[in-house]
Coordinates of C-alpha atoms in Angstrom, one line a residue:
X1 CA -0.3 0.1 0.0
X2 CA 1.6 3.4 -0.7
X3 CA 2.2 5.5 2.5
X4 CA -0.1 8.8 2.2
X5 CA 1.7 11.7 1.6
X6 CA 1.3 15.6 3.0
X7 CA 1.8 18.3 0.4
X8 CA 1.9 22.1 1.1
X9 CA 0.8 23.9 -2.2
X10 CA 2.2 27.3 -3.1
X11 CA 0.0 29.2 -5.0
X12 CA 1.8 32.2 -7.1
X13 CA 0.6 35.2 -8.3
X14 CA 3.0 37.9 -9.5
X15 CA 5.8 36.2 -7.7
X16 CA 4.3 35.8 -4.4
X17 CA 2.5 33.1 -2.5
X18 CA -1.4 33.8 -2.4
X19 CA -4.5 32.0 -1.1
X20 CA -8.0 32.8 -1.4
X21 CA -11.5 31.1 -1.2
X22 CA -13.4 29.0 -4.2
X23 CA -10.3 30.4 -6.2
X24 CA -11.4 34.1 -5.3
X25 CA -10.4 36.9 -3.0
X26 CA -7.0 36.2 -3.2
X27 CA -4.9 37.4 -0.3
X28 CA -0.6 37.5 0.2
X29 CA 0.4 34.5 2.1
X30 CA 4.2 35.0 2.1
X31 CA 7.4 34.8 0.3
X32 CA 7.5 31.5 -1.9
X33 CA 11.3 30.9 -1.5
X34 CA 11.0 30.8 2.9
X35 CA 8.4 29.2 2.5
X36 CA 9.4 26.3 0.3
X37 CA 12.4 26.0 2.9
X38 CA 9.8 26.2 6.3
X39 CA 8.3 23.0 4.3
X40 CA 11.3 21.5 3.4
X41 CA 12.8 21.5 7.1
X42 CA 9.2 20.5 8.6
X43 CA 9.0 17.5 6.9
X44 CA 6.5 17.7 4.2
X45 CA 6.9 14.9 1.4
X46 CA 6.3 16.9 -1.5
X47 CA 5.9 20.5 -2.5
X48 CA 3.7 21.9 -5.1
X49 CA 4.1 25.1 -7.4
X50 CA 0.7 26.7 -9.1
X51 CA 1.4 29.4 -11.0
X52 CA -2.2 30.5 -10.8
X53 CA -2.6 33.3 -13.8
X54 CA 0.2 31.8 -16.1
X55 CA -3.0 30.6 -18.4
X56 CA -5.2 33.6 -17.8
X57 CA -2.5 36.1 -18.9
X58 CA -0.9 33.9 -21.6
X59 CA 2.7 33.6 -20.1
X60 CA 5.0 30.7 -19.1
X61 CA 5.4 29.8 -15.6
X62 CA 8.3 32.0 -13.7
X63 CA 11.3 29.8 -15.0
X64 CA 13.8 31.9 -12.4
X65 CA 11.4 31.5 -9.3
X66 CA 11.1 27.9 -10.1
X67 CA 14.8 27.6 -10.1
X68 CA 15.6 29.9 -6.6
X69 CA 12.9 27.3 -5.1
X70 CA 14.3 24.3 -6.4
X71 CA 17.7 25.0 -5.0
X72 CA 16.4 24.7 -1.7
X73 CA 14.3 21.0 -1.9
X74 CA 15.4 18.2 -1.6
X75 CA 11.7 16.8 -1.9
X76 CA 9.6 15.9 -4.9
X77 CA 8.8 19.3 -6.6
X78 CA 6.0 19.6 -8.9
X79 CA 5.5 22.6 -10.8
X80 CA 2.1 23.8 -12.8
X81 CA 0.9 26.7 -14.6
X82 CA 0.7 27.9 -18.3
X83 CA 2.3 24.8 -19.7
X84 CA 1.4 23.7 -23.1
X85 CA 4.2 21.6 -24.8
X86 CA 7.0 19.7 -24.5
X87 CA 9.3 22.5 -24.6
X88 CA 7.8 24.2 -21.8
X89 CA 8.1 20.8 -19.7
X90 CA 11.8 20.4 -20.8
X91 CA 12.7 23.7 -19.2
X92 CA 10.8 23.4 -15.9
X93 CA 12.7 19.7 -15.2
X94 CA 16.1 21.4 -16.4
X95 CA 14.8 24.3 -13.7
X96 CA 14.5 21.5 -11.3
X97 CA 11.0 20.2 -11.1
X98 CA 10.6 16.7 -10.7
X99 CA 6.9 16.8 -11.8
X100 CA 4.6 18.8 -13.9
X101 CA 1.4 19.5 -14.0
X102 CA -1.1 20.5 -16.3
X103 CA -4.8 21.4 -16.4
X104 CA -6.5 23.5 -19.2
X105 CA -4.1 22.7 -21.5
X106 CA -4.9 18.9 -21.4
X107 CA -8.3 19.4 -21.4
X108 CA -7.9 21.3 -24.6
X109 CA -5.3 18.8 -26.1
X110 CA -5.8 15.6 -24.8
X111 CA -3.3 14.1 -26.8
X112 CA -0.6 16.3 -24.4
X113 CA -0.9 13.9 -22.0
X114 CA 0.7 10.5 -24.0
X115 CA 3.1 13.1 -25.2
X116 CA 4.6 14.2 -22.5
X117 CA 4.4 10.6 -21.0
X118 CA 6.0 9.0 -23.8
X119 CA 8.6 12.2 -24.0
X120 CA 9.4 12.3 -19.9
X121 CA 7.6 9.2 -18.4
X122 CA 4.1 8.9 -16.9
X123 CA 5.8 9.5 -13.1
X124 CA 6.3 12.7 -13.8
X125 CA 3.1 14.0 -15.2
X126 CA 0.6 15.1 -13.0
X127 CA -2.9 16.0 -14.5
X128 CA -4.6 18.6 -12.2
X129 CA -8.4 18.6 -12.4
X130 CA -10.7 21.3 -11.0
X131 CA -14.3 20.5 -10.2
X132 CA -17.5 21.9 -9.1
X133 CA -21.0 20.5 -8.4
X134 CA -23.6 21.6 -10.6
X135 CA -26.9 20.5 -10.4
X136 CA -26.1 17.4 -8.8
X137 CA -23.5 16.7 -11.7
X138 CA -19.4 17.0 -11.0
X139 CA -18.1 19.1 -13.9
X140 CA -14.5 20.1 -15.0
X141 CA -13.5 23.6 -14.6
X142 CA -10.2 25.4 -16.4
X143 CA -8.3 28.1 -16.8
X144 CA -7.8 28.8 -13.0
X145 CA -11.7 27.6 -12.3
X146 CA -12.9 30.5 -14.1
X147 CA -14.5 28.3 -17.4
X148 CA -16.8 25.4 -17.0
X149 CA -15.9 22.9 -19.5
X150 CA -18.3 20.1 -20.9
X151 CA -16.2 17.2 -19.5
X152 CA -17.8 15.2 -16.1
X153 CA -15.1 14.7 -13.7
X154 CA -15.2 11.1 -13.1
X155 CA -15.2 10.5 -17.1
X156 CA -12.3 12.6 -17.4
X157 CA -10.3 11.4 -14.7
X158 CA -10.8 7.7 -16.4
X159 CA -9.6 9.5 -19.7
X160 CA -6.4 10.9 -18.1
X161 CA -5.5 7.7 -16.5
X162 CA -5.6 5.9 -19.9
X163 CA -3.6 9.1 -21.6
X164 CA -0.7 8.0 -19.2
X165 CA -0.6 10.4 -16.5
X166 CA 0.9 9.3 -13.6
X167 CA -1.3 11.0 -10.9
X168 CA -4.5 13.5 -10.3
X169 CA -4.1 16.2 -8.4
X170 CA -8.0 16.7 -7.9
X171 CA -9.2 19.6 -6.5
X172 CA -12.9 20.6 -4.9
X173 CA -13.8 24.2 -6.1
X174 CA -16.4 24.0 -3.7
X175 CA -13.9 23.5 -0.7
X176 CA -11.1 25.5 -1.7
X177 CA -10.1 27.7 1.1
X178 CA -13.2 27.4 3.4
X179 CA -11.5 24.8 5.5
X180 CA -14.6 22.7 6.3
X181 CA -13.0 19.4 5.4
X182 CA -11.8 17.7 2.0
X183 CA -14.8 17.1 -0.3
X184 CA -14.7 13.4 0.8
X185 CA -17.3 12.5 -2.0
X186 CA -15.6 13.7 -5.0
X187 CA -12.5 12.5 -3.7
X188 CA -13.6 9.0 -2.7
X189 CA -15.6 8.4 -6.5
X190 CA -12.4 9.7 -8.3
X191 CA -10.0 7.9 -6.1
X192 CA -11.9 4.6 -6.1
X193 CA -12.4 4.7 -10.2
X194 CA -8.9 5.2 -11.3
X195 CA -5.6 3.2 -10.5
X196 CA -3.4 6.0 -10.4
X197 CA -2.5 7.9 -7.2
X198 CA -5.1 10.6 -6.5
X199 CA -4.0 13.6 -4.5
X200 CA -6.5 15.2 -2.3
X201 CA -7.3 19.0 -2.3
X202 CA -9.5 22.0 -1.5
X203 CA -10.8 22.3 2.0
X204 CA -8.8 21.5 4.7
X205 CA -8.8 23.1 7.8
X206 CA -7.7 20.8 10.9
X207 CA -6.1 17.7 11.3
X208 CA -8.9 15.8 11.8
X209 CA -9.5 16.5 8.0
X210 CA -6.8 14.7 6.5
X211 CA -7.4 11.8 8.9
X212 CA -10.9 11.4 7.3
X213 CA -9.3 12.1 3.9
X214 CA -7.2 9.2 4.3
X215 CA -9.9 6.8 6.6
X216 CA -12.6 7.2 3.9
X217 CA -11.0 7.7 0.5
X218 CA -8.6 6.0 -1.5
X219 CA -6.2 9.5 -2.2
X220 CA -2.9 8.8 -1.5
X221 CA -1.8 12.8 -1.1
X222 CA -3.4 15.6 0.7
X223 CA -2.9 18.8 -0.5
X224 CA -3.0 21.9 1.7
X225 CA -2.4 25.9 1.7
X226 CA -3.3 28.3 4.0
X227 CA -3.6 26.4 7.0
X228 CA 0.1 25.6 6.3
X229 CA 1.1 29.0 5.0
X230 CA -0.6 30.8 8.1
X231 CA 0.7 28.3 10.5
X232 CA -2.8 26.6 11.7
X233 CA -1.7 23.3 11.3
X234 CA 2.1 22.9 11.6
X235 CA 3.3 19.5 9.1
X236 CA 5.5 17.4 12.4
X237 CA 2.1 17.7 14.4
X238 CA -0.2 16.4 11.8
X239 CA 2.2 13.6 10.9
X240 CA 2.7 12.5 14.4
X241 CA -1.2 12.8 15.0
X242 CA -2.0 11.0 11.7
X243 CA 0.8 8.5 12.8
X244 CA -0.6 7.8 16.0
X245 CA -3.9 7.1 14.5
X246 CA -2.3 4.4 12.3
X247 CA -2.4 6.0 9.2
X248 CA 0.6 4.9 6.8
X249 CA 2.6 8.0 6.6
X250 CA 5.9 8.9 4.8

């Protein structure tokens, strides 16, 4: 059985870490390089860096910032935002990323998933899925959650696995930033219907939320941002608490 992973996320806008609620109302959360160093020291299992406005602003991810962060890390480092070509991925991997995350570009061009998996290996291709419940159906959203697609979330999750993705980063837009707990329903649905690892994202507010997502779904990773940035939950405390509950943590 895969050991569970605790993964802080740096949402980056204009070179600064930010955090919002339901993908809106962003506030400053600190210097990304300092936060990356802190999470490395505190025992995070991986780190995710998402340049959240790269797609909207039609530009590439901040390569220099990726290089600076990568220098501070020995844990796996995933980078996403504005990635749409093999060359984009090559540059990010050369800059120090271990994995890349694609979302809007994968929806627009599903073949990209296969092309990247073939070129770099499935293990470094993460497909991020932003999902929202509308009229009792789960729908994939792109462009930082601004645009609803005609893709049902479960269908898309199965498709990205088939195309060669190595992992899914599943964010509940309804839960994002609310601190009301991970969306156990959608996480369970997706994680039990694909065989690749699923990272749960959106809604973490307390230690019990991590316990619930690991005990009640098949997610192998849990991602959070603001509760770590603002030190509402410390990673060391979280991991020792989960271990005491007999949850197999890295």
